[in-house]
Tab-separated table of C-alpha atoms in Angstrom:
chain	number	residue	atom	x	y	z
A	1332	MET	CA	15.944	-7.167	-65.645
A	1333	PRO	CA	12.186	-7.822	-65.794
A	1334	LEU	CA	10.287	-7.582	-69.043
A	1335	THR	CA	8.133	-4.585	-69.809
A	1336	PRO	CA	4.894	-4.700	-71.801
A	1337	LEU	CA	6.792	-2.918	-74.615
A	1338	ASP	CA	9.451	-5.682	-74.599
A	1339	ILE	CA	6.714	-8.259	-75.014
A	1340	HIS	CA	5.037	-6.229	-77.746
A	1341	ASN	CA	8.237	-5.696	-79.757
A	1342	LYS	CA	9.421	-9.275	-79.430
A	1343	GLU	CA	10.090	-10.791	-82.834
A	1344	PHE	CA	10.279	-14.504	-83.241
A	1345	SER	CA	12.301	-16.144	-85.949
A	1346	ARG	CA	10.374	-18.128	-88.463
A	1347	GLY	CA	10.978	-21.699	-88.900
A	1348	PHE	CA	9.593	-24.346	-91.126
A	1349	ARG	CA	6.021	-24.863	-90.229
A	1350	GLY	CA	6.124	-22.316	-87.424
A	1351	TYR	CA	3.276	-21.131	-85.222
A	1352	ASP	CA	0.218	-19.349	-86.559
A	1353	GLU	CA	1.255	-15.680	-86.478
A	1354	ASP	CA	-2.220	-14.315	-85.673
A	1355	GLU	CA	-2.666	-16.728	-82.824
A	1356	VAL	CA	0.743	-15.849	-81.383
A	1357	ASN	CA	0.023	-12.085	-81.753
A	1358	GLU	CA	-3.393	-12.479	-80.112
A	1359	PHE	CA	-1.839	-14.418	-77.273
A	1360	LEU	CA	0.947	-11.844	-76.901
A	1361	ASP	CA	-1.629	-9.033	-76.828
A	1362	GLN	CA	-3.410	-10.832	-74.014
A	1363	VAL	CA	-0.110	-11.374	-72.154
A	1364	ILE	CA	0.751	-7.660	-72.625
A	1365	LYS	CA	-2.634	-6.624	-71.261
A	1366	ASP	CA	-2.364	-8.978	-68.298
A	1367	TYR	CA	1.238	-8.014	-67.679
A	1368	GLU	CA	0.368	-4.287	-67.755
A	1369	MET	CA	-2.446	-4.958	-65.285
A	1370	VAL	CA	-0.095	-6.911	-63.022
A	1371	LEU	CA	2.469	-4.102	-63.177
A	1372	ARG	CA	-0.223	-1.483	-62.345
A	1373	GLU	CA	-1.427	-3.607	-59.458
A	1374	LYS	CA	2.151	-4.094	-58.319
A	1375	LYS	CA	2.748	-0.324	-58.448
A	1376	GLN	CA	-0.512	0.342	-56.573
A	1377	LEU	CA	0.373	-2.284	-53.975
A	1378	GLU	CA	3.876	-0.839	-53.575
A	1379	GLU	CA	2.355	2.620	-53.038
A	1380	LYS	CA	-0.141	1.128	-50.587
A	1381	VAL	CA	2.690	-0.696	-48.762
A	1382	LYS	CA	4.678	2.572	-48.648
A	1383	GLU	CA	1.645	4.473	-47.311
A	1384	LEU	CA	0.892	1.787	-44.735
A	1385	THR	CA	4.552	1.631	-43.722
A	1386	GLU	CA	4.557	5.397	-43.166
A	1387	LYS	CA	1.354	5.134	-41.116
A	1388	LEU	CA	2.816	2.225	-39.170
A	1389	ASN	CA	5.952	4.279	-38.457
A	1390	TYR	CA	3.789	7.243	-37.442
A	1391	PHE	CA	1.692	5.144	-35.069
A	1392	THR	CA	4.774	3.373	-33.765
A	1393	ASN	CA	6.266	6.775	-32.957
A	1394	ILE	CA	3.026	7.822	-31.275
A	1395	GLU	CA	3.005	4.580	-29.302
A	1396	GLU	CA	6.600	5.108	-28.178
A	1397	THR	CA	5.839	8.706	-27.238
A	1398	LEU	CA	2.735	7.653	-25.317
A	1399	ASN	CA	4.650	4.918	-23.518
A	1400	LYS	CA	7.366	7.396	-22.559
A	1401	SER	CA	4.713	9.901	-21.459
A	1402	ILE	CA	2.977	7.251	-19.373
A	1403	LEU	CA	6.270	6.293	-17.735
A	1404	ILE	CA	7.082	9.931	-17.021
A	1405	ALA	CA	3.577	10.502	-15.643
A	1406	GLN	CA	3.892	7.425	-13.423
A	1407	GLU	CA	7.306	8.525	-12.175
A	1408	THR	CA	5.993	12.034	-11.558
A	1409	ALA	CA	2.963	10.664	-9.729
A	1410	GLU	CA	5.220	8.503	-7.548
A	1411	GLU	CA	7.459	11.470	-6.817
A	1412	VAL	CA	4.467	13.658	-5.952
A	1413	LYS	CA	3.151	10.878	-3.730
A	1414	ARG	CA	6.526	10.513	-1.974
A	1415	ASN	CA	6.770	14.279	-1.497
A	1416	ALA	CA	3.216	14.426	-0.157
A	1417	GLN	CA	3.994	11.630	2.293
A	1418	LYS	CA	7.160	13.406	3.446
A	1419	GLU	CA	5.250	16.652	3.843
A	1420	ALA	CA	2.467	14.872	5.727
A	1421	LYS	CA	5.035	13.334	8.104
A	1422	LEU	CA	6.608	16.751	8.671
A	1423	ILE	CA	3.199	18.305	9.328
A	1424	ILE	CA	2.352	15.513	11.777
A	1425	LYS	CA	5.696	15.933	13.592
A	1426	GLU	CA	5.182	19.691	13.784
A	1427	ALA	CA	1.625	19.203	15.047
A	1428	GLU	CA	2.836	16.724	17.674
A	1429	LYS	CA	5.541	19.179	18.798
A	1430	ASN	CA	2.954	21.966	19.001
A	1431	ALA	CA	0.560	19.694	20.873
A	1432	ASP	CA	3.302	18.738	23.365
A	1433	ARG	CA	4.222	22.407	23.805
A	1434	ILE	CA	0.566	23.402	24.317
A	1435	ILE	CA	0.048	20.576	26.819
A	1436	SER	CA	3.221	21.545	28.696
A	1437	GLU	CA	2.134	25.187	28.805
A	1438	ALA	CA	-1.350	24.183	29.956
A	1439	LEU	CA	0.080	21.993	32.721
A	1440	ALA	CA	2.397	24.802	33.834
A	1441	LYS	CA	-0.517	27.270	33.886
A	1442	THR	CA	-2.640	24.745	35.783
A	1443	ARG	CA	0.097	24.322	38.400
A	1444	LYS	CA	0.527	28.099	38.649
A	1445	ILE	CA	-3.231	28.667	39.008
A	1446	SER	CA	-3.457	25.881	41.611
A	1447	MET	CA	-0.656	27.506	43.585
A	1448	GLU	CA	-2.348	30.914	43.293
A	1449	VAL	CA	-5.674	29.413	44.469
A	1450	GLU	CA	-3.937	27.810	47.451
A	1451	GLU	CA	-2.235	31.134	48.235
A	1452	LEU	CA	-5.589	32.977	47.982
A	1453	LYS	CA	-7.192	30.398	50.283
A	1454	ARG	CA	-4.375	30.872	52.801
A	1455	GLN	CA	-4.659	34.666	52.553
A	1456	ALA	CA	-8.443	34.460	52.954
A	1457	LYS	CA	-7.990	32.329	56.066
A	1458	VAL	CA	-5.465	34.806	57.506
A	1459	PHE	CA	-7.754	37.739	56.642
A	1460	ARG	CA	-10.723	35.965	58.242
A	1461	ASN	CA	-8.765	35.279	61.427
A	1462	ARG	CA	-7.516	38.880	61.621
A	1463	PHE	CA	-10.980	40.266	60.898
A	1464	LYS	CA	-12.428	37.982	63.572
A	1465	MET	CA	-9.791	39.131	66.056
A	1466	LEU	CA	-10.514	42.769	65.171
A	1467	ILE	CA	-14.253	42.293	65.683
A	1468	GLU	CA	-13.678	40.437	68.936
A	1469	ALA	CA	-11.369	43.219	70.131
A	1470	GLN	CA	-13.986	45.815	69.228
A	1471	LEU	CA	-16.665	43.806	71.054
A	1472	ASP	CA	-14.412	43.512	74.069
A	1473	MET	CA	-13.971	47.244	73.991
A	1474	LEU	CA	-17.709	47.789	73.748
A	1475	ASN	CA	-18.350	45.386	76.587
A	1476	SER	CA	-15.681	46.888	78.824
A	1477	GLY	CA	-16.591	49.430	81.473
A	1478	ASP	CA	-14.445	52.149	79.929
A	1479	TRP	CA	-17.490	53.572	78.230
A	1480	ASP	CA	-19.324	54.195	81.458
A	1481	HIS	CA	-17.069	57.045	82.595
A	1482	LEU	CA	-17.740	58.806	79.260
A	1483	LEU	CA	-21.411	58.859	80.088
A	1484	ASP	CA	-20.651	60.559	83.380
A	1485	TYR	CA	-18.353	63.135	81.798
A	1486	LYS	CA	-19.660	66.699	81.680
A	1487	LEU	CA	-18.283	69.443	79.563
A	1488	ASP	CA	-17.778	72.764	81.231
A	1489	ASP	CA	-18.140	76.100	79.500
A	1490	GLU	CA	-14.476	76.443	78.954
A	1491	ALA	CA	-14.199	73.000	77.186
A	1492	ILE	CA	-17.202	73.842	74.974
A	1493	GLN	CA	-15.542	77.132	74.065
A	1494	GLU	CA	-12.338	75.277	73.004
A	1495	ILE	CA	-14.267	72.779	70.886
A	1496	THR	CA	-16.198	75.457	69.042
A	1497	GLU	CA	-13.085	77.518	68.362
A	1498	SER	CA	-11.187	74.722	66.849
């Protein structure tokens, strides 16, 4: 067990023949007590400081561990978000490609249908033109025929005029 300043102070030495000078020994012991008390105070202060610094070190070590875990979680979350975004982007691209293919197919089908309708309209226009031409030619033939001449020579009698007016 270590000595205390009180142990040093209360220490009694046995006296021998021609022993040490008592005042000198007491003065020296007083100085040792003072120095020893100072060393003990410093030791106590240093122990308290070590305890305080150990607590701070533990606190900061805990913070460091928490931050490291948080960083790892954030990195994992960021990677997961990135993977999900890439998957979603691929799905969006596939959907867009499907829609584009569908739109192109529909446009091609409409183009074919319109082309067929245009060809049908051209054919119908040609038929109409030929029929109209034949009709006009037939009417011209009728006008040019001599059948009209006998109408010019036709005279209405009173009886025919009476029938026309009555009806």
